[in-house]
Short mmCIF file of C-alpha atoms in Angstrom, two decimals:
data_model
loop_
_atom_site.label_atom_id
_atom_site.label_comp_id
_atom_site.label_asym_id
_atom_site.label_seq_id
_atom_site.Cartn_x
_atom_site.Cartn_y
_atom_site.Cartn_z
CA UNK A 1 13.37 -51.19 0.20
CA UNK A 2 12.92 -48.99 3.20
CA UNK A 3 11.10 -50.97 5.87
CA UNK A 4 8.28 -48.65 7.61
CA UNK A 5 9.80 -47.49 10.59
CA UNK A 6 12.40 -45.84 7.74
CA UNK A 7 9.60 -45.04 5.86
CA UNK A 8 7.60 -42.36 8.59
CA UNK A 9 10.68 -41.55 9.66
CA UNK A 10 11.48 -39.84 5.93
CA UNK A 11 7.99 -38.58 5.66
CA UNK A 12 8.55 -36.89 9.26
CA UNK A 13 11.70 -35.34 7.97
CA UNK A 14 10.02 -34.25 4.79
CA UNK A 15 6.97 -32.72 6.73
CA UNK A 16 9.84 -30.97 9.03
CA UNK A 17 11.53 -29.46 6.65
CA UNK A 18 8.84 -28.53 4.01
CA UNK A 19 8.65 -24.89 3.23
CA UNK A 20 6.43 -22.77 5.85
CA UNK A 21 5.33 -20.79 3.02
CA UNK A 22 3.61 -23.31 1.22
CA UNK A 23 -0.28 -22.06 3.18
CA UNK A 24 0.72 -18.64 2.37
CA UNK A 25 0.62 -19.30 -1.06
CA UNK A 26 -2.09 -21.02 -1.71
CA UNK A 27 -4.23 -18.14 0.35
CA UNK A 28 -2.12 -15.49 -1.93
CA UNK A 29 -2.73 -17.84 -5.10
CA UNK A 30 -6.59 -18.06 -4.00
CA UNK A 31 -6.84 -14.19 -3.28
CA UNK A 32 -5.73 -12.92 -6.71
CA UNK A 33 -7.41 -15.46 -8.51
CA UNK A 34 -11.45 -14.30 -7.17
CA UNK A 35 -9.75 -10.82 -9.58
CA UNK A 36 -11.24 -11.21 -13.04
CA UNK A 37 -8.68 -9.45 -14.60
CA UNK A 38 -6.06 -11.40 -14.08
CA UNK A 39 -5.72 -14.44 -16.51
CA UNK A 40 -2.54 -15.98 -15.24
CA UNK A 41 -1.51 -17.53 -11.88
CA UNK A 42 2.49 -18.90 -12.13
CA UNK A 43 5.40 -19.39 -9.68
CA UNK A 44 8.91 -18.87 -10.53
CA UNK A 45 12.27 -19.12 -8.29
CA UNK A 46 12.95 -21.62 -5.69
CA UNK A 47 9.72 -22.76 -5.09
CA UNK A 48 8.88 -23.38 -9.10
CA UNK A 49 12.54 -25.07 -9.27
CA UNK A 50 11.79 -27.07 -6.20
CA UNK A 51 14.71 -25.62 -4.13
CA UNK A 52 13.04 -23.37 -1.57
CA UNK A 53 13.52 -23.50 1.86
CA UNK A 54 11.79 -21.60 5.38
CA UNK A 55 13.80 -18.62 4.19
CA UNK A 56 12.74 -18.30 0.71
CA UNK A 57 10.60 -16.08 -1.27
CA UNK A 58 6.99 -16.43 -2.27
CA UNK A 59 7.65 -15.31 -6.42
CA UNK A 60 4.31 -15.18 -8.48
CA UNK A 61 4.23 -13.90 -11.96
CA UNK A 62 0.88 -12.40 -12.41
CA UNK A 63 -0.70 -12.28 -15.69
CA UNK A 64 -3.21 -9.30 -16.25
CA UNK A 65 -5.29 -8.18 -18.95
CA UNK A 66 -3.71 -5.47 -20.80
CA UNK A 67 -6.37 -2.62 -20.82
CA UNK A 68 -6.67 -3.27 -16.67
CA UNK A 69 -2.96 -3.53 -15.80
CA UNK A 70 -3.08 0.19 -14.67
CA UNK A 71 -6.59 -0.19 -12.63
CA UNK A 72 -5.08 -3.30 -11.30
CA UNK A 73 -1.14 -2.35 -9.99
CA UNK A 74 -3.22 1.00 -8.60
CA UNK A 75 -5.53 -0.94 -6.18
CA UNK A 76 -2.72 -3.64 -5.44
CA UNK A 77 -1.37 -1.67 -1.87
CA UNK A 78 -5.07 -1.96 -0.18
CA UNK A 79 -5.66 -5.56 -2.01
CA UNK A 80 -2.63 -6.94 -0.16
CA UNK A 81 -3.40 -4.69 3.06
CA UNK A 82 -6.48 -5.53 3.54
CA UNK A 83 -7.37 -9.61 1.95
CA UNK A 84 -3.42 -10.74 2.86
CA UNK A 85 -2.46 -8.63 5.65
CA UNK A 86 0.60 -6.91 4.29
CA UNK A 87 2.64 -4.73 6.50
CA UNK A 88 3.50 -2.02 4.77
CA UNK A 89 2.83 -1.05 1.01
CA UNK A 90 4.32 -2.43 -2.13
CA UNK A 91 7.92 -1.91 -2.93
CA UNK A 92 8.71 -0.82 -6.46
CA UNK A 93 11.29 -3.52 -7.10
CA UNK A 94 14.32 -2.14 -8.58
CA UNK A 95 16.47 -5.43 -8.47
CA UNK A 96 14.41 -7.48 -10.65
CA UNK A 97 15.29 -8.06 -14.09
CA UNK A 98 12.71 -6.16 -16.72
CA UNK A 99 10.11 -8.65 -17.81
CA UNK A 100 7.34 -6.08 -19.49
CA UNK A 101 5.80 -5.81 -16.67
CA UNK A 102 6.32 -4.38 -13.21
CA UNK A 103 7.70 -6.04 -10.40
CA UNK A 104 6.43 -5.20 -6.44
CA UNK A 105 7.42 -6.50 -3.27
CA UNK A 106 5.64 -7.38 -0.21
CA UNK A 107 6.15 -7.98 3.33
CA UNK A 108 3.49 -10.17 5.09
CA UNK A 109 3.51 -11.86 8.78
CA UNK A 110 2.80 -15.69 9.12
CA UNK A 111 3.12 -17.88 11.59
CA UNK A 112 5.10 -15.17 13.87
CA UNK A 113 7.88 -13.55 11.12
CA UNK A 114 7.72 -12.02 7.85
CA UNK A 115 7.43 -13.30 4.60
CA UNK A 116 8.51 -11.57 1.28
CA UNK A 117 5.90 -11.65 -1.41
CA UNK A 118 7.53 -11.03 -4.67
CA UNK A 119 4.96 -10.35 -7.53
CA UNK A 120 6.05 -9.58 -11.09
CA UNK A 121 2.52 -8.31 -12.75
CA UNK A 122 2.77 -9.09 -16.45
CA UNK A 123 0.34 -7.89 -19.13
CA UNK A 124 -0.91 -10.99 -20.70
CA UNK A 125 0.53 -10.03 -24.13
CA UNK A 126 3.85 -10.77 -22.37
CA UNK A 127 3.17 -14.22 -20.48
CA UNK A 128 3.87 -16.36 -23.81
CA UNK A 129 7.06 -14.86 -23.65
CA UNK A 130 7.90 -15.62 -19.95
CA UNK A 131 6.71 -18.74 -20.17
CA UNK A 132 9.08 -19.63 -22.85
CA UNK A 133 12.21 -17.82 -21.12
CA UNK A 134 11.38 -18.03 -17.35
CA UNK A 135 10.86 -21.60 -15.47
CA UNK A 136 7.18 -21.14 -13.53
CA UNK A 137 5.02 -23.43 -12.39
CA UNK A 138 1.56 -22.50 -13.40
CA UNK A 139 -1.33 -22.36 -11.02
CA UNK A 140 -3.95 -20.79 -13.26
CA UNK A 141 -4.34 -20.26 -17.03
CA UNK A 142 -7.77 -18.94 -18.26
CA UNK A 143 -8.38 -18.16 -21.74
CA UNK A 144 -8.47 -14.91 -22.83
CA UNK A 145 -9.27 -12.74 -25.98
CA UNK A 146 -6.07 -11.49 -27.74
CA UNK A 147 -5.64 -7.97 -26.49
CA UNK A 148 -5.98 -4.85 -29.06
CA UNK A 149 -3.16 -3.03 -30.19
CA UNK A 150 -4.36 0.37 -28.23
CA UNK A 151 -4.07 -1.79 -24.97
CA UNK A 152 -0.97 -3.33 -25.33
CA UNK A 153 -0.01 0.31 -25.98
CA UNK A 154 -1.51 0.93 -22.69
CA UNK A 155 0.30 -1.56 -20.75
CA UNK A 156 3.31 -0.62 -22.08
CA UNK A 157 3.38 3.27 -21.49
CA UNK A 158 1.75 2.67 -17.96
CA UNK A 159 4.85 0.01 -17.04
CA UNK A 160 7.20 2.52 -18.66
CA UNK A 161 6.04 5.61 -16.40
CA UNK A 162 5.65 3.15 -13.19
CA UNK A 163 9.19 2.35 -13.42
CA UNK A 164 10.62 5.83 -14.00
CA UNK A 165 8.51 7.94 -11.76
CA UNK A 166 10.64 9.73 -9.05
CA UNK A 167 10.37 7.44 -5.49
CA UNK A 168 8.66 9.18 -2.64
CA UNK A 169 10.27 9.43 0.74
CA UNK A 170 7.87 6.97 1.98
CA UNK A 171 8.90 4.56 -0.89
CA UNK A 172 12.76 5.36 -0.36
CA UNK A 173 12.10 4.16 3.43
CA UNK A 174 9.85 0.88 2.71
CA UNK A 175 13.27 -0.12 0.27
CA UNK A 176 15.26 0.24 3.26
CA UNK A 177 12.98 -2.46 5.14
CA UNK A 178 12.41 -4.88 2.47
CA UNK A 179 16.15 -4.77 2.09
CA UNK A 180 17.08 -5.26 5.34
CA UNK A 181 14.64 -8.43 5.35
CA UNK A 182 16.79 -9.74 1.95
CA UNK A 183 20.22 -9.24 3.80
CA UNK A 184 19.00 -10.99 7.23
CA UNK A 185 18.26 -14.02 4.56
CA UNK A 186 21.53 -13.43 3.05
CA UNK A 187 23.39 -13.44 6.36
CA UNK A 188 21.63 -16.65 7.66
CA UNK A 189 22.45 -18.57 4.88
CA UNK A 190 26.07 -17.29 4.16
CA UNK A 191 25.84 -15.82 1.16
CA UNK A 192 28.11 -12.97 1.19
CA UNK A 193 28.62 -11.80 -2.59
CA UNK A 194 25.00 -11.11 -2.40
CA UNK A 195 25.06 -9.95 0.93
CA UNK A 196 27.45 -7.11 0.03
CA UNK A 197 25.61 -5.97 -3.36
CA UNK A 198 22.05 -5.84 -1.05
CA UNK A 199 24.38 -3.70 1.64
CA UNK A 200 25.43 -1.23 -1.18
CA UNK A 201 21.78 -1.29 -2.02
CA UNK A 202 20.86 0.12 1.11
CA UNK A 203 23.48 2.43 1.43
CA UNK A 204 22.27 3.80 -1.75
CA UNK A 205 18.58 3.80 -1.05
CA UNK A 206 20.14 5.83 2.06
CA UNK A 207 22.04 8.65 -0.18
CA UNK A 208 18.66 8.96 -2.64
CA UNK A 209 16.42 9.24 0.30
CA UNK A 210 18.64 12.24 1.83
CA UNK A 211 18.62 14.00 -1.82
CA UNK A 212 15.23 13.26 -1.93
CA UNK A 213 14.43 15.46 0.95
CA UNK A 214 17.19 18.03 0.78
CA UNK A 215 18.30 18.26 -2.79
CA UNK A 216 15.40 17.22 -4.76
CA UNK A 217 16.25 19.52 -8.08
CA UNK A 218 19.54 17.82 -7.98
CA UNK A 219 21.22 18.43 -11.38
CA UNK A 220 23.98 15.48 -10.28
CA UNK A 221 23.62 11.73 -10.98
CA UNK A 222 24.59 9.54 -8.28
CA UNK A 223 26.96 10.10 -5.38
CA UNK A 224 28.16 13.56 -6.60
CA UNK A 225 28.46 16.68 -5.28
CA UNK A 226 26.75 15.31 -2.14
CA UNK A 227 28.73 17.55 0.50
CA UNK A 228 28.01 20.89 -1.87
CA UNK A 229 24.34 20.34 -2.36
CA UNK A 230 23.70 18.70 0.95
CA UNK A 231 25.87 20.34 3.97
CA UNK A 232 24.26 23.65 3.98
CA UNK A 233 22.70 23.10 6.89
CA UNK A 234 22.65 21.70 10.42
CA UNK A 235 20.17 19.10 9.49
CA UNK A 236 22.06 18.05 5.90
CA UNK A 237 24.93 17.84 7.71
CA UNK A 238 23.78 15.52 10.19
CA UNK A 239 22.36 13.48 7.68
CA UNK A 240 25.68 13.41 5.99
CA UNK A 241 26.91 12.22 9.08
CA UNK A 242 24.67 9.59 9.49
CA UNK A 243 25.77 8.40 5.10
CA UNK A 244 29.23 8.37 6.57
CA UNK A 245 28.46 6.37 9.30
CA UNK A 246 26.91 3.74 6.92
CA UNK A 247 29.11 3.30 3.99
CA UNK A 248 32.28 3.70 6.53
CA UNK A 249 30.71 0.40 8.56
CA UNK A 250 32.02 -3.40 7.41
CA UNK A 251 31.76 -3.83 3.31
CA UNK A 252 29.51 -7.36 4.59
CA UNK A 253 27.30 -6.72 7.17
CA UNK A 254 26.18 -8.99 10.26
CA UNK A 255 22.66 -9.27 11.55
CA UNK A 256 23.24 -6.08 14.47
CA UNK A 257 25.03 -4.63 11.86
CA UNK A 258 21.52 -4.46 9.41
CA UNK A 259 19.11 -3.54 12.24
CA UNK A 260 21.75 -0.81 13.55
CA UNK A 261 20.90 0.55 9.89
CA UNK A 262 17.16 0.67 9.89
CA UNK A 263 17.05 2.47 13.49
CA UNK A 264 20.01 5.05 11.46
CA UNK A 265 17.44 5.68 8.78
CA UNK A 266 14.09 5.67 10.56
CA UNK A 267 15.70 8.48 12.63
CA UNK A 268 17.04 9.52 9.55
CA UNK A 269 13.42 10.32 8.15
CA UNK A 270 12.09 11.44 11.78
CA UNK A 271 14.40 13.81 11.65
CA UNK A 272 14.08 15.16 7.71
CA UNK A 273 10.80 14.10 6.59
CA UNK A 274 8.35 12.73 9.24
CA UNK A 275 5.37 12.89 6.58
CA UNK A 276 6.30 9.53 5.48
CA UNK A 277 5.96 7.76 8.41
CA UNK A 278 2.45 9.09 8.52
CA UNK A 279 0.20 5.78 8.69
CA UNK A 280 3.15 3.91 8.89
CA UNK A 281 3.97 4.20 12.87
CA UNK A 282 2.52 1.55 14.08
CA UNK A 283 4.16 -0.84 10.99
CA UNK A 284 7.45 0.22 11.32
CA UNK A 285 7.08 -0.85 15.21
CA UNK A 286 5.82 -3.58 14.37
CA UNK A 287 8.61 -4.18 12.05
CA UNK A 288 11.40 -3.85 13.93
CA UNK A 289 9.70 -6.41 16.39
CA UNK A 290 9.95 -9.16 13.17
CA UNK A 291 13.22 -7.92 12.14
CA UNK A 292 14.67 -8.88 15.71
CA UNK A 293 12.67 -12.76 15.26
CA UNK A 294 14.86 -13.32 11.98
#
């Protein structure tokens, strides 16, 4: 039996080392619930299997109505801008595994460095089927009528054409920033496998993001006929340059080695599409000022 002195000094190390983002999600969880559409509040990864630490994610599935998924994922960018104080819009996440839903990543400062706010948005035809294949904890469950046919439909077609529209330059260059917040985790905590799959990531988001701009009608998948398409002029071929300069850099990257590649792309898009960075200035400054408290 531990006598007290043991005692406060386990609750001290407990309190220490309990995950910062435990406020944030209860004022997330609290935020999405006042939204009548929504009928289910769970969280999944480290945090619902009890193994998070300061570094980890904030994952919520999000159950919504079926008919209001579209209404809902639509007004989502200014719900977290403006109620949770997200830095930058959503990211379409492309990593996570397909659920039925739609999956979209956020980046919020608390308590002086940035959090990432993972939210998988789920029609609520789908949640008995995540609850029985994905471990969540759930935070709110209100009873709902069964969705009709026509809006499961709905849900379906609108997560369908979410996923598969073209990305935006804008959306090519928040990818590069939420990724470069995944490797700095990655990094700290040694994981290199991962590491080096988020790197490639990057390097990709890097390649789509210069076709984006410069080769948009592209009839070649992938890496292809990247030098023919793209270094027809000064401005592809710097860009080119800059792709070479990334994928030719260390196969696992170190911290310098990750910010070195967001000040590479943010010229990148200064340089080849400046548009996107329209709003965004003053967040991508602020950015790089987290990025360097990692």
């Amino acid at each position: 039996m531990p006598t007290l002195d043991q005692a406060l000094h386990l609750a001290e190390l407990a309190e220490a080392n309990r995950p910062a983002q435990l406020p944030l999600l209860t004022k997330l969880a609290e935020t999405l619930a006042v939204s009548t559409a929504i009928t289910h509040l769970m969280v999944r990864g480290s945090l619902a299997h009890g193994t998070a630490d300061r570094l980890s994610d904030v994952d919520f599935v999000v159950g919504i109505h079926d008919a209001q998924l579209p209404a809902f994922v639509e007004a989502l960018d200014d719900l977290m801008s403006v109620e949770v104080g997200a830095l930058l819009p959503g990211w379409r996440d492309t990593i996570v595994a397909d659920l039925g839903g739609v999956g979209v990543v956020f980046l919020i400062p608390y308590e002086g460095r940035l959090h990432q706010i993972d939210l998988y948005l789920a029609p609520t035809s789908r949640i008995p089927h995540l609850q029985a294949t994905v471990v969540t904890a759930t935070l709110l469950d209100r009873q709902s009528a069964p969705a009709t046919r026509e809006a499961i439909v709905l849900a379906e077609r609108f997560a369908a054409e979410f996923l598969a529209r073209p990305r935006t330059c804008t959306e090519l260059l928040i990818e590069h920033m939420v990724l470069a917040v995944l490797l700095h985790k990655r990094i700290k905590r040694g994981q290199q496998f991962v590491a080096y799959s988020e790197w490639h990531r990057l390097h990709t988001a890097t390649k789509d993001l210069i076709k984006a701009v410069l080769a948009p009608a592209s009839r070649f998948w992938g890496w292809y006929q990247l030098r023919e398409e793209i270094a027809l002029t000064p401005i592809g071929r710097a860009c080119l340059a800059d792709l070479d300069t990334a994928i030719t850099g260390p196969a696992v990257p170190q911290a310098a080695d990750v910010d070195t590649a967001i000040d590479r792309v943010l010229a990148l898009v200064d340089r080849t599409c400046p548009e996107a960075l329209d709003g965004l200035r003053e967040a991508a400054t602020a950015y790089r000022t987290y990025l360097e408290l990692v």
